[in-house]
Coordinates of C-alpha atoms and ligand atoms in Angstrom, one line a residue:
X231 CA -19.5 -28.6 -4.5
X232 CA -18.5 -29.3 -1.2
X233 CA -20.1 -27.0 1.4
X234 CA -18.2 -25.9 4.8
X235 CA -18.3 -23.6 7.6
X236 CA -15.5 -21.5 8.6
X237 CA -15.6 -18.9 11.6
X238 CA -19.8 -18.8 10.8
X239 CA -19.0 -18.7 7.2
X240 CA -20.6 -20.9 4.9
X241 CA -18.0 -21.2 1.9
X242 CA -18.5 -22.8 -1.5
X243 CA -15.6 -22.7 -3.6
X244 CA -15.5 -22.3 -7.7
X245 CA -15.2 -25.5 -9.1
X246 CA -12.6 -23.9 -11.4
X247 CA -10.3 -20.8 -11.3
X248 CA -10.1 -17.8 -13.6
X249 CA -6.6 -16.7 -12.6
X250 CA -4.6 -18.2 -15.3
X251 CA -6.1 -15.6 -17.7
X252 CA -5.0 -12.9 -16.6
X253 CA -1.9 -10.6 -17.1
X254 CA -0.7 -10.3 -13.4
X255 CA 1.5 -7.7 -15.3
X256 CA -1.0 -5.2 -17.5
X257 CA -3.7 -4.9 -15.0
X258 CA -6.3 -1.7 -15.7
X259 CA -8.3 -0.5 -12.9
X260 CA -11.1 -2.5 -11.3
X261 CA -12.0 -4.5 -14.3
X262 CA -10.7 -8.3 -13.2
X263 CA -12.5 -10.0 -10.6
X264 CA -11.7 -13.2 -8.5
X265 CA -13.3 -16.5 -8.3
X266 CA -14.8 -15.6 -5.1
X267 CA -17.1 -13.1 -3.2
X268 CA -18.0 -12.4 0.0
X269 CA -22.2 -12.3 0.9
X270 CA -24.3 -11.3 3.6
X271 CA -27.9 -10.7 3.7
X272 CA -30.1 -8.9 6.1
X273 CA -33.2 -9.9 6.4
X274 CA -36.1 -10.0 9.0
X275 CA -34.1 -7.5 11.1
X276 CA -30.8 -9.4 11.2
X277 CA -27.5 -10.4 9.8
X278 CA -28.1 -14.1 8.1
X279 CA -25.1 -16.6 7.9
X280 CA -22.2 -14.9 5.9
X281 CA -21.2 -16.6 2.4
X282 CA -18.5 -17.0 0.4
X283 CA -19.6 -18.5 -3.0
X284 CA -18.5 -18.2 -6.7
X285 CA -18.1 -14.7 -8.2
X286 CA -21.6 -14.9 -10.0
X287 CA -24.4 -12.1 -11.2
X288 CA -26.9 -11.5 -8.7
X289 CA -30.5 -11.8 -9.7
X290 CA -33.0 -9.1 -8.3
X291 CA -36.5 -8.2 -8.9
X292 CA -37.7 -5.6 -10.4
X293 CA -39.4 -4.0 -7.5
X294 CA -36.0 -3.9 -5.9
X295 CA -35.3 0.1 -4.0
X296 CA -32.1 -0.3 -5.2
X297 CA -33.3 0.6 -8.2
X298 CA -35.7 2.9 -7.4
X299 CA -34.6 4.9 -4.6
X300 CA -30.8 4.8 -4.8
X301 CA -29.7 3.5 -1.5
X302 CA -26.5 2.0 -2.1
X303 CA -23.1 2.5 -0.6
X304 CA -19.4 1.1 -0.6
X305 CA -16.0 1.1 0.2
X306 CA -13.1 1.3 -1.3
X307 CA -9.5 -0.3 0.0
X308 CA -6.7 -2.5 -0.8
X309 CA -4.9 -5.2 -0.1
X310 CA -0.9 -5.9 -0.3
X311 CA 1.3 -8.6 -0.9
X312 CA 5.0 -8.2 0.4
X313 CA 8.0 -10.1 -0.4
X314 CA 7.8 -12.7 1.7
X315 CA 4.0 -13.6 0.3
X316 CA 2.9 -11.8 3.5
X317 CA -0.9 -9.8 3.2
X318 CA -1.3 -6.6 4.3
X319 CA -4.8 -4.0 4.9
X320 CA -4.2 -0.5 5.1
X321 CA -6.1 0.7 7.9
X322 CA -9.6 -1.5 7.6
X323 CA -11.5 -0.6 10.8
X324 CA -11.4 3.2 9.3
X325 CA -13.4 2.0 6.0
X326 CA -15.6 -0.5 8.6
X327 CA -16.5 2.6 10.4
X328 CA -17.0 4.8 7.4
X329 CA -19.6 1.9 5.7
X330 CA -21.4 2.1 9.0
X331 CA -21.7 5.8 8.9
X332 CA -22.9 6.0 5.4
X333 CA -24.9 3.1 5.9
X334 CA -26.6 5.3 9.2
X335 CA -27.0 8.0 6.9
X336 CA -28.7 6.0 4.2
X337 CA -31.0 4.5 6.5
X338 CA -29.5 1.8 6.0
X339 CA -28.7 -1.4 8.6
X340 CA -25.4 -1.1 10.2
X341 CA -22.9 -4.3 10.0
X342 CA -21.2 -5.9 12.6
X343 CA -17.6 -6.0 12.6
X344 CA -17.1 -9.5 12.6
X345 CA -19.0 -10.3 10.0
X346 CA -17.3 -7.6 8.0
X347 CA -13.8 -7.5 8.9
X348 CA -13.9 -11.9 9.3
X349 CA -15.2 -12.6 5.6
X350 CA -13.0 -9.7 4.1
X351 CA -9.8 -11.7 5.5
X352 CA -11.2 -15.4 5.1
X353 CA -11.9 -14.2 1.5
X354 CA -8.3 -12.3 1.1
X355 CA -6.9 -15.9 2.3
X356 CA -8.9 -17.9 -0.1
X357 CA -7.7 -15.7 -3.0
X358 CA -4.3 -14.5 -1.8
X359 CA -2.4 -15.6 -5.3
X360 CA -4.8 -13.1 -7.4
X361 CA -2.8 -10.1 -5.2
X362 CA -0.9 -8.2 -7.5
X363 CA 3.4 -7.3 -6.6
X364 CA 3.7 -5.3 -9.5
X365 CA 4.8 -1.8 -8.8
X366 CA 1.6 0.6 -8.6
X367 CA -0.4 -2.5 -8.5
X368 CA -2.8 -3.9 -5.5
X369 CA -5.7 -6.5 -5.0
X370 CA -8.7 -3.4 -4.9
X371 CA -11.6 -4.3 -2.3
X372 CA -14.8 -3.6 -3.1
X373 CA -17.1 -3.9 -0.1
X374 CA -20.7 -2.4 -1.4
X375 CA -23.9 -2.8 0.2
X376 CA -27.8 -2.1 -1.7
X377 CA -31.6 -2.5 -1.1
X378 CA -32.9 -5.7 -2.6
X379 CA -36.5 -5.5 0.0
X380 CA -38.9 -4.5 -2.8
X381 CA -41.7 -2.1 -3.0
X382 CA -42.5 1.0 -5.1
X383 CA -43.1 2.6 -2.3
X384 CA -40.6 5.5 -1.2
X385 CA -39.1 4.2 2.3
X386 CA -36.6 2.2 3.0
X387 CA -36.1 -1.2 1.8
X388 CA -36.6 -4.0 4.7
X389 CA -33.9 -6.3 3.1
X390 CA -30.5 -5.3 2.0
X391 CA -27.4 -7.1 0.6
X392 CA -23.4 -7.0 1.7
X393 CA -21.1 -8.0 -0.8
X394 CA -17.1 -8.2 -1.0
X395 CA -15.7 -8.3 -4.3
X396 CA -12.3 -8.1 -5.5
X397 CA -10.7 -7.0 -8.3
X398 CA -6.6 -7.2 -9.1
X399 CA -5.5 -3.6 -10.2
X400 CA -3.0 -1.5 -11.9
X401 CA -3.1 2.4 -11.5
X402 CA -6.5 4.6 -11.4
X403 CA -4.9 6.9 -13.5
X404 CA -2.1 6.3 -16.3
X405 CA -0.2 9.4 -15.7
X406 CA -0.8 13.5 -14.3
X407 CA -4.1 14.7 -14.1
X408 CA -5.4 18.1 -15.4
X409 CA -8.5 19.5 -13.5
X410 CA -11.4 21.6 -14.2
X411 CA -12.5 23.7 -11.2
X412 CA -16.1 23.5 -11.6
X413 CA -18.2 26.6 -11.4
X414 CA -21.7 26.0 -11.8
X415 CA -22.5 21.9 -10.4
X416 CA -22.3 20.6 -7.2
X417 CA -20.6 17.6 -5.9
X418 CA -23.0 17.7 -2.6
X419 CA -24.5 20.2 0.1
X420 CA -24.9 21.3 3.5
X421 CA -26.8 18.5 5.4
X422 CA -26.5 15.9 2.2
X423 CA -24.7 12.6 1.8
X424 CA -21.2 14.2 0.6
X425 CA -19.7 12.8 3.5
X426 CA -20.9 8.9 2.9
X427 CA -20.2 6.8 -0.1
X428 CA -23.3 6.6 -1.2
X429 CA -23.2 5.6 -5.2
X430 CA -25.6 8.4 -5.8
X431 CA -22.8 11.1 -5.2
X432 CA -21.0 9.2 -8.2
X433 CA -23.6 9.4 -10.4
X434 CA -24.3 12.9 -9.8
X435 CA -21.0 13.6 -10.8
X436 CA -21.0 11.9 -14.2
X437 CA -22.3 14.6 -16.3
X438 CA -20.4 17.3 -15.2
X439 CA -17.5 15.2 -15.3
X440 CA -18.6 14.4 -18.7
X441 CA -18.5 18.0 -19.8
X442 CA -15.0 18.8 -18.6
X443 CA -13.8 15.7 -20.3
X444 CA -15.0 17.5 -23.3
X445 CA -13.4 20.4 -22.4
X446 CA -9.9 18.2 -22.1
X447 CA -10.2 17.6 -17.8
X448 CA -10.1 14.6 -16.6
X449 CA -11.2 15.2 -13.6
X450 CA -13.7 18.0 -11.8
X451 CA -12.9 19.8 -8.5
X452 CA -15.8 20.4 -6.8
X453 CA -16.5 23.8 -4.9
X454 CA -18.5 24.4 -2.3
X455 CA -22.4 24.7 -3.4
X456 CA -23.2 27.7 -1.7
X457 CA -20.5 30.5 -3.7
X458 CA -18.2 27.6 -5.4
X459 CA -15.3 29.9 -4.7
X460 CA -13.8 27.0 -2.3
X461 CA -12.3 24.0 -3.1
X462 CA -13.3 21.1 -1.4
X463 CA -12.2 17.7 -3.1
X464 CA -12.4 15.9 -6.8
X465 CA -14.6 13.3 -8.2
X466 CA -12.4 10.3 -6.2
X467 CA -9.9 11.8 -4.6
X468 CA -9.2 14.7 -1.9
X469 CA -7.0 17.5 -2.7
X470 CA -3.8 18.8 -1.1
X471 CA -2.6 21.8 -2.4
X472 CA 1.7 23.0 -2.3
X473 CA 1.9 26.6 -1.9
X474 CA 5.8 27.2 -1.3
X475 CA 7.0 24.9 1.0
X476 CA 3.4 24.2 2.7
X477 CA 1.0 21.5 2.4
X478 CA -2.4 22.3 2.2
X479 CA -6.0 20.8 2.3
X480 CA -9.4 21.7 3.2
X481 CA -11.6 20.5 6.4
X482 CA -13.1 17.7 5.7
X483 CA -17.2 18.4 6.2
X484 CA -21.0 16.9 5.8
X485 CA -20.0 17.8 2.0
X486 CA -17.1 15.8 1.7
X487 CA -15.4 12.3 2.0
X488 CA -13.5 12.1 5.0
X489 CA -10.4 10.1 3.1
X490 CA -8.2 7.5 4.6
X491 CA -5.4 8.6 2.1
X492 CA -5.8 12.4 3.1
X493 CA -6.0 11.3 7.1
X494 CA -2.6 9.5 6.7
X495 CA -0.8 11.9 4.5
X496 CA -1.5 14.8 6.6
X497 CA -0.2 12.4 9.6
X498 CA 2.7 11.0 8.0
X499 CA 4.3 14.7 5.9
X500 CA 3.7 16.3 10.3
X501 CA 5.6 13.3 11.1
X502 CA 8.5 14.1 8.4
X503 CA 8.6 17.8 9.3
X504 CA 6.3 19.2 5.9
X505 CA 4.6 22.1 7.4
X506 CA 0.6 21.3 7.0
X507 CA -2.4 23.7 6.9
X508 CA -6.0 22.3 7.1
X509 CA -8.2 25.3 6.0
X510 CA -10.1 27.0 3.2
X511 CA -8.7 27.4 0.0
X512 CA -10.0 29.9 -2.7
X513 CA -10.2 28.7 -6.1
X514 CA -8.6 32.5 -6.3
X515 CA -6.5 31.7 -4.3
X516 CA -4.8 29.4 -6.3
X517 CA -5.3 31.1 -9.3
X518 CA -2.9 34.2 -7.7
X519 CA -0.4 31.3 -6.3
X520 CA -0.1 30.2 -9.7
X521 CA 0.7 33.6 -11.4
X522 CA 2.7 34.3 -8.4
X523 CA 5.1 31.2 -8.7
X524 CA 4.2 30.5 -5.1
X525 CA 1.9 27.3 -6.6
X526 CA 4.6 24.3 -6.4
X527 CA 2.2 21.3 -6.8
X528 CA -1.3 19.6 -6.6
X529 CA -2.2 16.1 -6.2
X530 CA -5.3 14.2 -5.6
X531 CA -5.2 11.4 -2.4
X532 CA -7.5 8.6 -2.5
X533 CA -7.1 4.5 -1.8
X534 CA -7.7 4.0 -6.0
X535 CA -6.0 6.8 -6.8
X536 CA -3.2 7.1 -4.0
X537 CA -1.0 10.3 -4.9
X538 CA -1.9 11.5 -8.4
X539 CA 0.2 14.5 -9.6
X540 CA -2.3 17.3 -11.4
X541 CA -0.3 18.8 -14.2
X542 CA -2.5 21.9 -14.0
X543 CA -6.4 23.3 -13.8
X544 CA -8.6 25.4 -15.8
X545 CA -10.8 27.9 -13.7
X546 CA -12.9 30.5 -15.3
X547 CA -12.1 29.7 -18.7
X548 CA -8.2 30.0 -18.4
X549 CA -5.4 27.5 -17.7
X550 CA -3.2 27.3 -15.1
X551 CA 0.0 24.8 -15.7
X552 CA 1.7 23.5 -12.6
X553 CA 5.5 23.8 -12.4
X554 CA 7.7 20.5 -13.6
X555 CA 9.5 20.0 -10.0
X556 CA 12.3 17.8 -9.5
X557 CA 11.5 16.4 -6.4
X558 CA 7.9 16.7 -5.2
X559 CA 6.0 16.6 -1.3
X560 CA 3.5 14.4 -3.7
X561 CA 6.4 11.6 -4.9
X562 CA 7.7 11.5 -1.2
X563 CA 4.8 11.4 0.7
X564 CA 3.2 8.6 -2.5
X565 CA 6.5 6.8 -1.8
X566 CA 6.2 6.7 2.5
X567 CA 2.4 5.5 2.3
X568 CA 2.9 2.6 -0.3
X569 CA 6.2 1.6 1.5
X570 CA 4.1 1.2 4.8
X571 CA 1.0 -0.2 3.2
X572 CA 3.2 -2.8 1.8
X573 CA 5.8 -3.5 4.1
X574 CA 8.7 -2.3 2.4
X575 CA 9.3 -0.2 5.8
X576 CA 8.2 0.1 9.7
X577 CA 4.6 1.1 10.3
X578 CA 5.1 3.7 13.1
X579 CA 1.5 4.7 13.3
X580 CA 0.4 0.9 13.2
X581 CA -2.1 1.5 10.0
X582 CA -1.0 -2.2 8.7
X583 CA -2.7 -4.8 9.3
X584 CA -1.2 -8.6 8.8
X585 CA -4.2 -11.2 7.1
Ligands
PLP1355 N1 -13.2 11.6 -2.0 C1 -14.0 10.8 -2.7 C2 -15.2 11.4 -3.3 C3 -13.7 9.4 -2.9 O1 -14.5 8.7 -3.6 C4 -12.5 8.9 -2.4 C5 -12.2 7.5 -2.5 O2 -12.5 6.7 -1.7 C6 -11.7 9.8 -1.6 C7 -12.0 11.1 -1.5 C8 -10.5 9.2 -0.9 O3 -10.8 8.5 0.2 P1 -9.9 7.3 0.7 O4 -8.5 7.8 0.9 O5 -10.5 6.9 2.0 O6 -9.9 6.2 -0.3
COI1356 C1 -11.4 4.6 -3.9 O1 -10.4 5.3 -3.9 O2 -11.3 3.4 -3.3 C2 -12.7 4.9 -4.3 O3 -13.7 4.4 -3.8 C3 -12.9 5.8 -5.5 C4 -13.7 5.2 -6.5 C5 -14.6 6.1 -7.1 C6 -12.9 4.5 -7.5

């Protein structure tokens, strides 16, 4: 195939397309990928010539510290189409800067953002019809970044790989989510990686996860791993928390994901007069909202996930349902973020971002 450079970019495009497989219109989450991805290696203490080549497997050996010592990290974002065929990022520079930090914390080579911001948008351009317009639906971004430098021994890898993939997607989750307040695992600790996508954080929370799927959850909320009497977020999304007419959340911390979704819900339900709180929450606390009444609503906030209503949580062996509202801070605040991600309204803040 015919080989060409674009803005550094060596690009090699798939002789044929996948796209007319696939149901632009019963898309599950993150399962469909595009004819292209975006590559980078670093080796020899730089950056080498970006690529955009067929969506392919990549071949590794065995000796790999991906596969030895974990370090791995990613992002996760969107992109939008409007009406006009017009393509829209949310906010990309915040998930650049949050690779980078996790990246730092993984020890890990830091990316420039040229070569990270450039191939995400010359790749968006190349496969702009694979972006989905169907309500709830988006073109998911998966920027993800491992150790390929081999060696058993336990330091870190010398060569690394960046890739962008993409995958068209329908909704994370298929309807409200009930929650397990977890009492005995940890999501992450003082002075850990909570804070960074780091895939090992994922992993770590597949058993657990595992037993309160068993147990009829779908989802854990992790406490804090000192006393787990706080709250702090769930498995891929933070938490905000409806205690009569107040929204809540926690701090974000060294123990958890410092979320896009959560930065711009708690900016845009200030903007629309919603009073906010940003502090502690007791899983007691909750517990005395919900016999009290005072309890109105829960949601998770996260790019996959975006505003997902939790029906209700089980802490300490008892259930707790959430009241059937009629007009929610979670539907309201769901509806303002996807309007502005995809240009159904103004972008007061200036999150969007035109491809
Ligand atoms: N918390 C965790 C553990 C996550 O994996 C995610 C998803 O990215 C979030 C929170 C939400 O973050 P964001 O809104 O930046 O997607
Ligand atoms: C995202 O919301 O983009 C995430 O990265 C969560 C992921 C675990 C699906």
């Amino acid at each position: 195939m015919a080989t060409i450079y674009t803005e550094d970019i060596l690009i090699e495009k798939a002789k044929t397309s996948k796209i007319n497989d696939v149901d632009f219109n019963n898309l599950s989450f993150g399962s469909t990928y595009t004819d292209h991805m975006f590559v980078c290696d670093y080796e020899n203490g730089k950056w080498q010539t970006p690529k955009i080549m067929p969506y392919q497997p990549i071949s590794l050996d065995p000796s790999s510290k991906i596969f030895h010592y974990g370090q791995s990290i990613f992002e996760g974002m969107k992109a939008y189409k409007d009406a006009a065929g017009d393509v829209f990022l949310f906010r990309p520079l915040d998930n650049f800067n949050r690779m980078n930090i996790s990246a730092k914390r993984l020890a890990m080579p830091e990316m420039p953002e040229a070569y990270f911001i450039n191939g995400l948008k010359t790749l968006l351009k190349i496969e702009k019809d694979w972006i989905p317009t169907a309500e709830g639906s988006a073109l998911y971004i998966r920027p993800f970044m491992f150790a390929t430098g081999k060696g058993f021994h336990a330091s870190p890898a010398d060569a690394y790989k960046l890739v962008i993939a993409f995958a068209p997607s329908g909704p994370y989750f298929s309807g409200k989510v009930n929650v397990l307040i977890e009492e005995k695992y940890s999501r992450s600790a003082n002075g850990g990686v909570g804070f960074a996508k780091a895939g090992g954080n994922y992993a770590g929370q597949f058993y657990p996860t595992q037993l309160a799927k068993d147990k009829g959850y779908q989802q854990v909320i992790w406490t804090d791993d000192n006393t787990h009497e706080y709250i702090e977020e769930a498995g891929a999304m933070n938490i905000f928390v409806r205690i009569n007419d107040t929204l809540l959340t926690v701090p974000t911390s060294d123990r958890i994901l410092d979320g896009i979704t959560r930065k711009s819900i708690l900016t845009i339900a200030e903007a629309e007069g919603i009073k906010t709180e940003v502090r502690k929450i007791k899983a007691t606390e909750l517990v005395e909202a919900a016999e009290n009444g005072s309890l109105k609503e829960m949601f998770g906030a996260g790019t996959a996930a975006v505003v997902s209503p939790i029906s209700g949580f089980g802490y300490k062996g008892k259930d707790f349902e959430l009241p059937e509202l009629e007009n929610t801070f979670g539907q309201f605040l769901k509806k303002k973020i996807t309007d502005i991600q995809t240009n159904k309204s103004e972008d007061p803040f200036g999150w969007r971002v035109k491809v």
